Amino acid sequence: MERKQLIEEINRLRSEKNAVILAHYYQMGEMQDIADHVGDSLALAQWAAKTDADIIVLCGVHFMGETAKILSPYKKVLIPDMEAGCSLADSCPVNVFEKFVQAHPGYTVVSYVNTTAAVKALTDVVVTSTNSKKIIDQLPKDEKIIFGPDRNLGDYINSVTGRNMLLWDGACHVHEQFSLEKLLKLKEVYPQAEVIAHPECKTQILIVADFVGSTQAMLNHATKSSAKEFIVATESGILHQMEAQNPDKIFIPVPPNDSSCGCNECNFMRLNTLEKLYLCLRDETPEILIDPQLRERAVKPILRMLEMS
Ligand code: 13P
């Protein structure tokens, strides 16, 4: 099917089936353009919790679909490609994490949203990169905390809150890859540019950044700032919105260590295509299903997050 026809069919099916299409900022531009809402992990969860659509199509990765299903268990939740996983969620296998938690009685478990439903079920409060500082600041100062799975975000939160959270040793394969050497060369080429970075990046990238924040915070900052050039250290899908909202500004993606192309893309996020979105709306599959008992345990720390956000 041609692109124009695909878009028409997606629009027809969305309205006939009362479906809402939610897309993360790391989706390809054409997926962001067709979505009803484009946002960061927190916004996706908030929309999923309050939508009155019958079907939620989550254009993102698997844990985002799971979070939507946990929050809206009576809605049909679809994702265009079931293989769209997350290296960070994969870096925290539930059986190993459970032993880690059991080995540290008395600790409060704070988990990044980039986790499986099973890991969320072992968690006291979920956070995203937008609300992690705000939520952790609300916990008593002497509370012993396990933070998982992203050690870079955990290190960053420890540094800005003065906490000493015990960190799980996980990471996102995209954010781990940014090259400090290439970033420093870009700063020489664009001396006026601001460096903006996602807290999933390694400390060596964050210490040279002028601004650190979630995808939504980076986008807000780029729009507000008087700078005209930005060197961007996160998945390059975010450039689509940055450029659309700031046509007079220049955005340069930081390259990874081992790539000849100038960008850094999440291969899982990019599994979702217009064609798969059309098929998923037409056939109502692949569908995210969650065991009701698991859902009952996993929903509590997510609702706690939404309350504390
Ligand atoms: P935010 O959506 O919170 O910026 O985090 C990015 C991410 O890790 C998506 O997988």
Tab-separated table of C-alpha atoms and ligand atoms in Angstrom:
chain	number	residue	atom	x	y	z
A	1	MET	CA	0.000	0.000	0.000
A	2	GLU	CA	1.272	3.493	-0.740
A	3	ARG	CA	2.098	5.854	2.122
A	4	LYS	CA	-0.833	8.193	1.421
A	5	GLN	CA	-3.297	5.295	1.399
A	6	LEU	CA	-1.760	3.820	4.557
A	7	ILE	CA	-2.312	7.123	6.353
A	8	GLU	CA	-5.941	7.295	5.131
A	9	GLU	CA	-6.590	3.727	6.295
A	10	ILE	CA	-5.014	4.362	9.711
A	11	ASN	CA	-7.193	7.457	10.130
A	12	ARG	CA	-10.324	5.560	9.066
A	13	LEU	CA	-9.647	2.628	11.435
A	14	ARG	CA	-8.708	4.929	14.333
A	15	SER	CA	-12.024	6.727	14.096
A	16	GLU	CA	-14.210	3.634	13.355
A	17	LYS	CA	-12.711	1.727	16.289
A	18	ASN	CA	-12.454	4.666	18.700
A	19	ALA	CA	-8.709	4.098	19.042
A	20	VAL	CA	-6.097	6.489	20.365
A	21	ILE	CA	-2.545	6.400	19.013
A	22	LEU	CA	0.158	7.338	21.519
A	23	ALA	CA	3.782	7.743	20.407
A	24	HIS	CA	7.039	8.233	22.290
A	25	TYR	CA	9.483	10.967	21.202
A	26	TYR	CA	11.903	8.259	20.033
A	27	GLN	CA	9.546	7.054	17.301
A	28	MET	CA	10.341	7.832	13.676
A	29	GLY	CA	8.973	11.197	12.523
A	30	GLU	CA	6.100	9.754	10.503
A	31	MET	CA	4.916	7.748	13.526
A	32	GLN	CA	4.971	10.896	15.682
A	33	ASP	CA	3.076	12.818	13.000
A	34	ILE	CA	0.185	10.359	12.859
A	35	ALA	CA	-0.191	9.976	16.635
A	36	ASP	CA	-2.938	11.654	18.668
A	37	HIS	CA	-0.407	12.401	21.392
A	38	VAL	CA	3.413	12.398	21.363
A	39	GLY	CA	5.209	12.475	24.680
A	40	ASP	CA	7.738	11.099	27.136
A	41	SER	CA	7.288	7.999	29.271
A	42	LEU	CA	5.400	9.897	31.984
A	43	ALA	CA	2.983	11.569	29.560
A	44	LEU	CA	2.278	8.224	27.845
A	45	ALA	CA	1.325	6.682	31.203
A	46	GLN	CA	-0.838	9.693	32.115
A	47	TRP	CA	-2.707	9.593	28.791
A	48	ALA	CA	-3.180	5.820	29.028
A	49	ALA	CA	-4.666	6.226	32.516
A	50	LYS	CA	-7.275	8.790	31.496
A	51	THR	CA	-8.242	8.035	27.889
A	52	ASP	CA	-11.837	7.155	27.018
A	53	ALA	CA	-10.794	5.395	23.803
A	54	ASP	CA	-11.668	1.678	23.456
A	55	ILE	CA	-8.278	0.814	21.969
A	56	ILE	CA	-4.863	2.223	22.877
A	57	VAL	CA	-2.142	1.766	20.265
A	58	LEU	CA	1.185	2.391	21.936
A	59	CYS	CA	3.892	3.279	19.427
A	60	GLY	CA	6.912	2.823	21.627
A	61	VAL	CA	8.490	-0.231	23.229
A	62	HIS	CA	6.997	-3.187	25.070
A	63	PHE	CA	7.196	-1.848	28.661
A	64	MET	CA	5.222	1.244	27.567
A	65	GLY	CA	2.432	-0.998	26.252
A	66	GLU	CA	2.521	-2.971	29.515
A	67	THR	CA	2.288	0.212	31.578
A	68	ALA	CA	-0.724	1.331	29.514
A	69	LYS	CA	-2.429	-2.054	29.990
A	70	ILE	CA	-1.715	-2.042	33.743
A	71	LEU	CA	-3.318	1.394	34.022
A	72	SER	CA	-6.242	0.627	31.699
A	73	PRO	CA	-6.890	-3.108	32.135
A	74	TYR	CA	-10.307	-3.100	30.454
A	75	LYS	CA	-9.061	-1.459	27.270
A	76	LYS	CA	-7.449	-3.265	24.378
A	77	VAL	CA	-3.777	-2.250	24.256
A	78	LEU	CA	-1.917	-2.897	21.005
A	79	ILE	CA	1.677	-2.319	19.937
A	80	PRO	CA	2.668	-2.374	16.249
A	81	ASP	CA	5.581	-4.785	16.786
A	82	MET	CA	5.785	-7.210	19.708
A	83	GLU	CA	9.559	-7.469	19.163
A	84	ALA	CA	10.028	-3.807	20.147
A	85	GLY	CA	11.775	-4.472	23.464
A	86	CYS	CA	14.027	-2.322	25.642
A	87	SER	CA	17.678	-3.056	26.428
A	88	LEU	CA	17.301	-1.350	29.796
A	89	ALA	CA	14.291	-3.450	30.822
A	90	ASP	CA	16.198	-6.526	29.593
A	91	SER	CA	19.143	-5.584	31.803
A	92	CYS	CA	16.970	-6.320	34.852
A	93	PRO	CA	15.752	-9.960	34.783
A	94	VAL	CA	13.054	-10.393	37.424
A	95	ASN	CA	14.484	-13.513	39.103
A	96	VAL	CA	17.901	-11.895	39.644
A	97	PHE	CA	16.352	-8.576	40.732
A	98	GLU	CA	14.123	-10.400	43.212
A	99	LYS	CA	17.171	-12.013	44.879
A	100	PHE	CA	18.879	-8.593	45.013
A	101	VAL	CA	15.817	-7.084	46.726
A	102	GLN	CA	15.577	-10.023	49.163
A	103	ALA	CA	19.256	-9.596	50.022
A	104	HIS	CA	18.517	-6.025	51.169
A	105	PRO	CA	15.610	-6.127	53.626
A	106	GLY	CA	14.366	-2.741	54.812
A	107	TYR	CA	15.143	-1.012	51.511
A	108	THR	CA	12.505	0.902	49.539
A	109	VAL	CA	12.550	-0.220	45.918
A	110	VAL	CA	12.372	2.592	43.354
A	111	SER	CA	12.232	1.426	39.736
A	112	TYR	CA	12.549	3.358	36.535
A	113	VAL	CA	9.488	2.857	34.314
A	114	ASN	CA	11.748	1.053	31.804
A	115	THR	CA	11.093	-2.306	33.500
A	116	THR	CA	8.879	-5.332	32.976
A	117	ALA	CA	5.548	-5.650	34.795
A	118	ALA	CA	7.156	-8.400	36.919
A	119	VAL	CA	9.883	-6.014	38.139
A	120	LYS	CA	7.271	-3.321	38.808
A	121	ALA	CA	5.444	-5.857	40.974
A	122	LEU	CA	8.554	-5.964	43.253
A	123	THR	CA	8.696	-2.166	43.384
A	124	ASP	CA	7.441	0.391	45.936
A	125	VAL	CA	7.353	3.370	43.594
A	126	VAL	CA	7.976	3.722	39.860
A	127	VAL	CA	9.668	6.839	38.454
A	128	THR	CA	10.386	8.243	35.011
A	129	SER	CA	13.226	10.551	34.064
A	130	THR	CA	10.840	13.527	34.313
A	131	ASN	CA	9.721	12.902	37.906
A	132	SER	CA	12.551	10.846	39.479
A	133	LYS	CA	14.112	13.722	41.435
A	134	LYS	CA	10.737	15.069	42.537
A	135	ILE	CA	9.607	11.644	43.807
A	136	ILE	CA	12.862	10.711	45.513
A	137	ASP	CA	12.938	14.118	47.223
A	138	GLN	CA	9.575	13.193	48.811
A	139	LEU	CA	11.007	10.068	50.497
A	140	PRO	CA	12.413	10.497	54.039
A	141	LYS	CA	16.084	11.563	53.969
A	142	ASP	CA	17.245	8.503	55.918
A	143	GLU	CA	15.285	5.986	53.810
A	144	LYS	CA	17.459	3.203	52.384
A	145	ILE	CA	16.695	2.958	48.667
A	146	ILE	CA	17.380	0.437	45.929
A	147	PHE	CA	17.222	2.144	42.532
A	148	GLY	CA	17.018	0.119	39.342
A	149	PRO	CA	17.696	-0.610	36.623
A	150	ASP	CA	19.525	2.389	35.105
A	151	ARG	CA	22.818	2.990	36.944
A	152	ASN	CA	23.466	6.220	34.978
A	153	LEU	CA	20.133	7.754	35.961
A	154	GLY	CA	20.698	6.439	39.509
A	155	ASP	CA	24.162	8.053	39.672
A	156	TYR	CA	22.691	11.307	38.397
A	157	ILE	CA	19.821	11.265	40.928
A	158	ASN	CA	22.300	10.479	43.741
A	159	SER	CA	24.362	13.498	42.670
A	160	VAL	CA	21.435	15.956	42.524
A	161	THR	CA	19.634	14.734	45.660
A	162	GLY	CA	22.635	13.958	47.893
A	163	ARG	CA	21.310	10.402	48.353
A	164	ASN	CA	23.329	7.232	48.376
A	165	MET	CA	20.863	4.889	46.683
A	166	LEU	CA	22.005	1.342	46.036
A	167	LEU	CA	22.106	1.005	42.240
A	168	TRP	CA	21.234	-1.891	39.984
A	169	ASP	CA	23.844	-2.235	37.239
A	170	GLY	CA	21.700	-1.764	34.116
A	171	ALA	CA	21.871	0.617	31.176
A	172	CYS	CA	20.250	1.646	27.899
A	173	HIS	CA	22.282	0.528	24.874
A	174	VAL	CA	21.664	3.840	23.078
A	175	HIS	CA	22.624	6.209	25.904
A	176	GLU	CA	25.664	4.113	26.890
A	177	GLN	CA	27.093	4.532	23.401
A	178	PHE	CA	27.541	8.287	23.099
A	179	SER	CA	31.108	9.229	22.302
A	180	LEU	CA	32.671	11.889	24.538
A	181	GLU	CA	35.433	12.402	21.987
A	182	LYS	CA	32.948	13.094	19.159
A	183	LEU	CA	30.870	15.333	21.430
A	184	LEU	CA	33.958	17.430	22.287
A	185	LYS	CA	34.782	17.733	18.566
A	186	LEU	CA	31.205	18.967	17.926
A	187	LYS	CA	31.674	21.584	20.657
A	188	GLU	CA	34.728	22.862	18.751
A	189	VAL	CA	32.737	23.056	15.513
A	190	TYR	CA	29.736	24.720	17.235
A	191	PRO	CA	31.279	26.773	20.072
A	192	GLN	CA	28.014	28.648	20.725
A	193	ALA	CA	25.935	25.484	21.010
A	194	GLU	CA	24.382	24.288	24.278
A	195	VAL	CA	24.901	20.613	25.087
A	196	ILE	CA	21.658	19.018	26.276
A	197	ALA	CA	21.660	15.429	27.561
A	198	HIS	CA	19.310	12.756	28.877
A	199	PRO	CA	20.186	11.444	32.373
A	200	GLU	CA	20.518	7.896	30.981
A	201	CYS	CA	23.869	9.051	29.509
A	202	LYS	CA	27.118	8.203	31.290
A	203	THR	CA	28.502	10.718	33.826
A	204	GLN	CA	31.321	11.690	31.449
A	205	ILE	CA	28.676	13.018	29.010
A	206	LEU	CA	26.508	14.614	31.722
A	207	ILE	CA	29.379	16.622	33.211
A	208	VAL	CA	29.974	18.419	29.913
A	209	ALA	CA	26.242	19.084	29.417
A	210	ASP	CA	24.744	22.554	29.942
A	211	PHE	CA	21.347	21.001	30.636
A	212	VAL	CA	20.300	17.499	31.792
A	213	GLY	CA	16.696	16.329	31.622
A	214	SER	CA	14.113	13.912	30.289
A	215	THR	CA	13.052	14.050	26.640
A	216	GLN	CA	10.192	16.412	27.554
A	217	ALA	CA	12.495	18.595	29.655
A	218	MET	CA	15.086	18.722	26.850
A	219	LEU	CA	12.404	19.771	24.389
A	220	ASN	CA	11.087	22.471	26.753
A	221	HIS	CA	14.600	23.716	27.393
A	222	ALA	CA	15.474	23.919	23.673
A	223	THR	CA	12.327	25.970	23.070
A	224	LYS	CA	12.890	28.324	26.018
A	225	SER	CA	16.642	28.837	25.643
A	226	SER	CA	18.011	31.824	23.739
A	227	ALA	CA	20.717	29.587	22.216
A	228	LYS	CA	20.368	28.885	18.505
A	229	GLU	CA	22.369	25.638	18.317
A	230	PHE	CA	22.059	22.512	20.438
A	231	ILE	CA	24.189	19.384	20.622
A	232	VAL	CA	21.721	16.678	21.626
A	233	ALA	CA	22.679	13.546	23.598
A	234	THR	CA	19.663	11.266	23.464
A	235	GLU	CA	17.944	9.056	20.885
A	236	SER	CA	17.766	11.128	17.720
A	237	GLY	CA	13.978	10.682	17.272
A	238	ILE	CA	13.538	13.679	19.600
A	239	LEU	CA	15.035	15.936	16.921
A	240	HIS	CA	11.778	15.646	14.958
A	241	GLN	CA	9.836	17.637	17.598
A	242	MET	CA	12.756	19.912	18.439
A	243	GLU	CA	13.048	20.989	14.798
A	244	ALA	CA	9.272	21.239	14.286
A	245	GLN	CA	8.849	23.475	17.358
A	246	ASN	CA	12.013	25.521	16.711
A	247	PRO	CA	12.452	25.973	12.956
A	248	ASP	CA	14.975	28.789	13.514
A	249	LYS	CA	17.325	26.604	15.631
A	250	ILE	CA	19.865	23.925	14.736
A	251	PHE	CA	19.992	20.538	16.471
A	252	ILE	CA	23.034	18.288	16.134
A	253	PRO	CA	22.811	14.689	17.414
A	254	VAL	CA	25.815	13.308	19.331
A	255	PRO	CA	27.102	10.244	17.478
A	256	PRO	CA	27.747	6.909	19.148
A	257	ASN	CA	31.257	5.436	19.518
A	258	ASP	CA	31.023	2.971	16.707
A	259	SER	CA	28.930	4.419	13.924
A	260	SER	CA	29.700	6.055	10.636
A	261	CYS	CA	26.293	7.764	10.557
A	262	GLY	CA	25.754	10.994	12.509
A	263	CYS	CA	22.956	9.813	14.775
A	264	ASN	CA	22.084	7.382	17.490
A	265	GLU	CA	18.928	5.368	17.025
A	266	CYS	CA	17.143	2.751	19.116
A	267	ASN	CA	16.649	-0.205	16.798
A	268	PHE	CA	13.706	-1.410	18.938
A	269	MET	CA	11.828	1.893	18.726
A	270	ARG	CA	12.330	1.906	14.972
A	271	LEU	CA	10.695	-1.493	14.498
A	272	ASN	CA	7.354	0.340	14.515
A	273	THR	CA	6.335	1.474	11.032
A	274	LEU	CA	3.208	2.939	9.423
A	275	GLU	CA	2.532	-0.388	7.740
A	276	LYS	CA	2.672	-2.274	11.060
A	277	LEU	CA	0.508	0.395	12.694
A	278	TYR	CA	-2.098	-0.068	9.964
A	279	LEU	CA	-2.032	-3.883	10.307
A	280	CYS	CA	-2.243	-3.700	14.080
A	281	LEU	CA	-5.303	-1.437	13.941
A	282	ARG	CA	-6.929	-3.589	11.254
A	283	ASP	CA	-6.295	-6.968	12.940
A	284	GLU	CA	-6.216	-5.763	16.567
A	285	THR	CA	-2.993	-7.622	17.196
A	286	PRO	CA	-0.344	-7.858	18.658
A	287	GLU	CA	-2.168	-7.247	21.911
A	288	ILE	CA	-0.579	-6.721	25.328
A	289	LEU	CA	-2.110	-9.077	27.905
A	290	ILE	CA	-1.187	-9.183	31.587
A	291	ASP	CA	-2.031	-11.754	34.207
A	292	PRO	CA	-4.621	-10.072	36.522
A	293	GLN	CA	-2.722	-11.023	39.710
A	294	LEU	CA	0.503	-9.590	38.346
A	295	ARG	CA	-1.383	-6.466	37.247
A	296	GLU	CA	-2.796	-6.004	40.752
A	297	ARG	CA	0.746	-5.893	42.188
A	298	ALA	CA	2.291	-3.854	39.368
A	299	VAL	CA	-0.370	-1.125	39.343
A	300	LYS	CA	0.311	0.035	42.926
A	301	PRO	CA	3.800	1.530	42.379
A	302	ILE	CA	2.646	3.135	39.107
A	303	LEU	CA	-0.361	4.785	40.768
A	304	ARG	CA	1.922	5.919	43.578
A	305	MET	CA	4.145	7.528	40.933
A	306	LEU	CA	1.195	9.306	39.300
A	307	GLU	CA	0.086	10.623	42.706
A	308	MET	CA	3.588	11.851	43.606
A	309	SER	CA	4.332	13.404	40.178
B	1	13P	P1	11.767	9.658	28.977
B	1	13P	O1	10.664	9.264	28.089
B	1	13P	O2	11.357	9.672	30.424
B	1	13P	O3	12.483	10.899	28.571
B	1	13P	O4	12.875	8.491	28.923
B	1	13P	C1	13.344	8.023	27.722
B	1	13P	C2	13.335	6.553	27.674
B	1	13P	O5	14.050	5.908	28.368
B	1	13P	C3	12.415	5.877	26.796
B	1	13P	O6	12.667	4.525	26.797
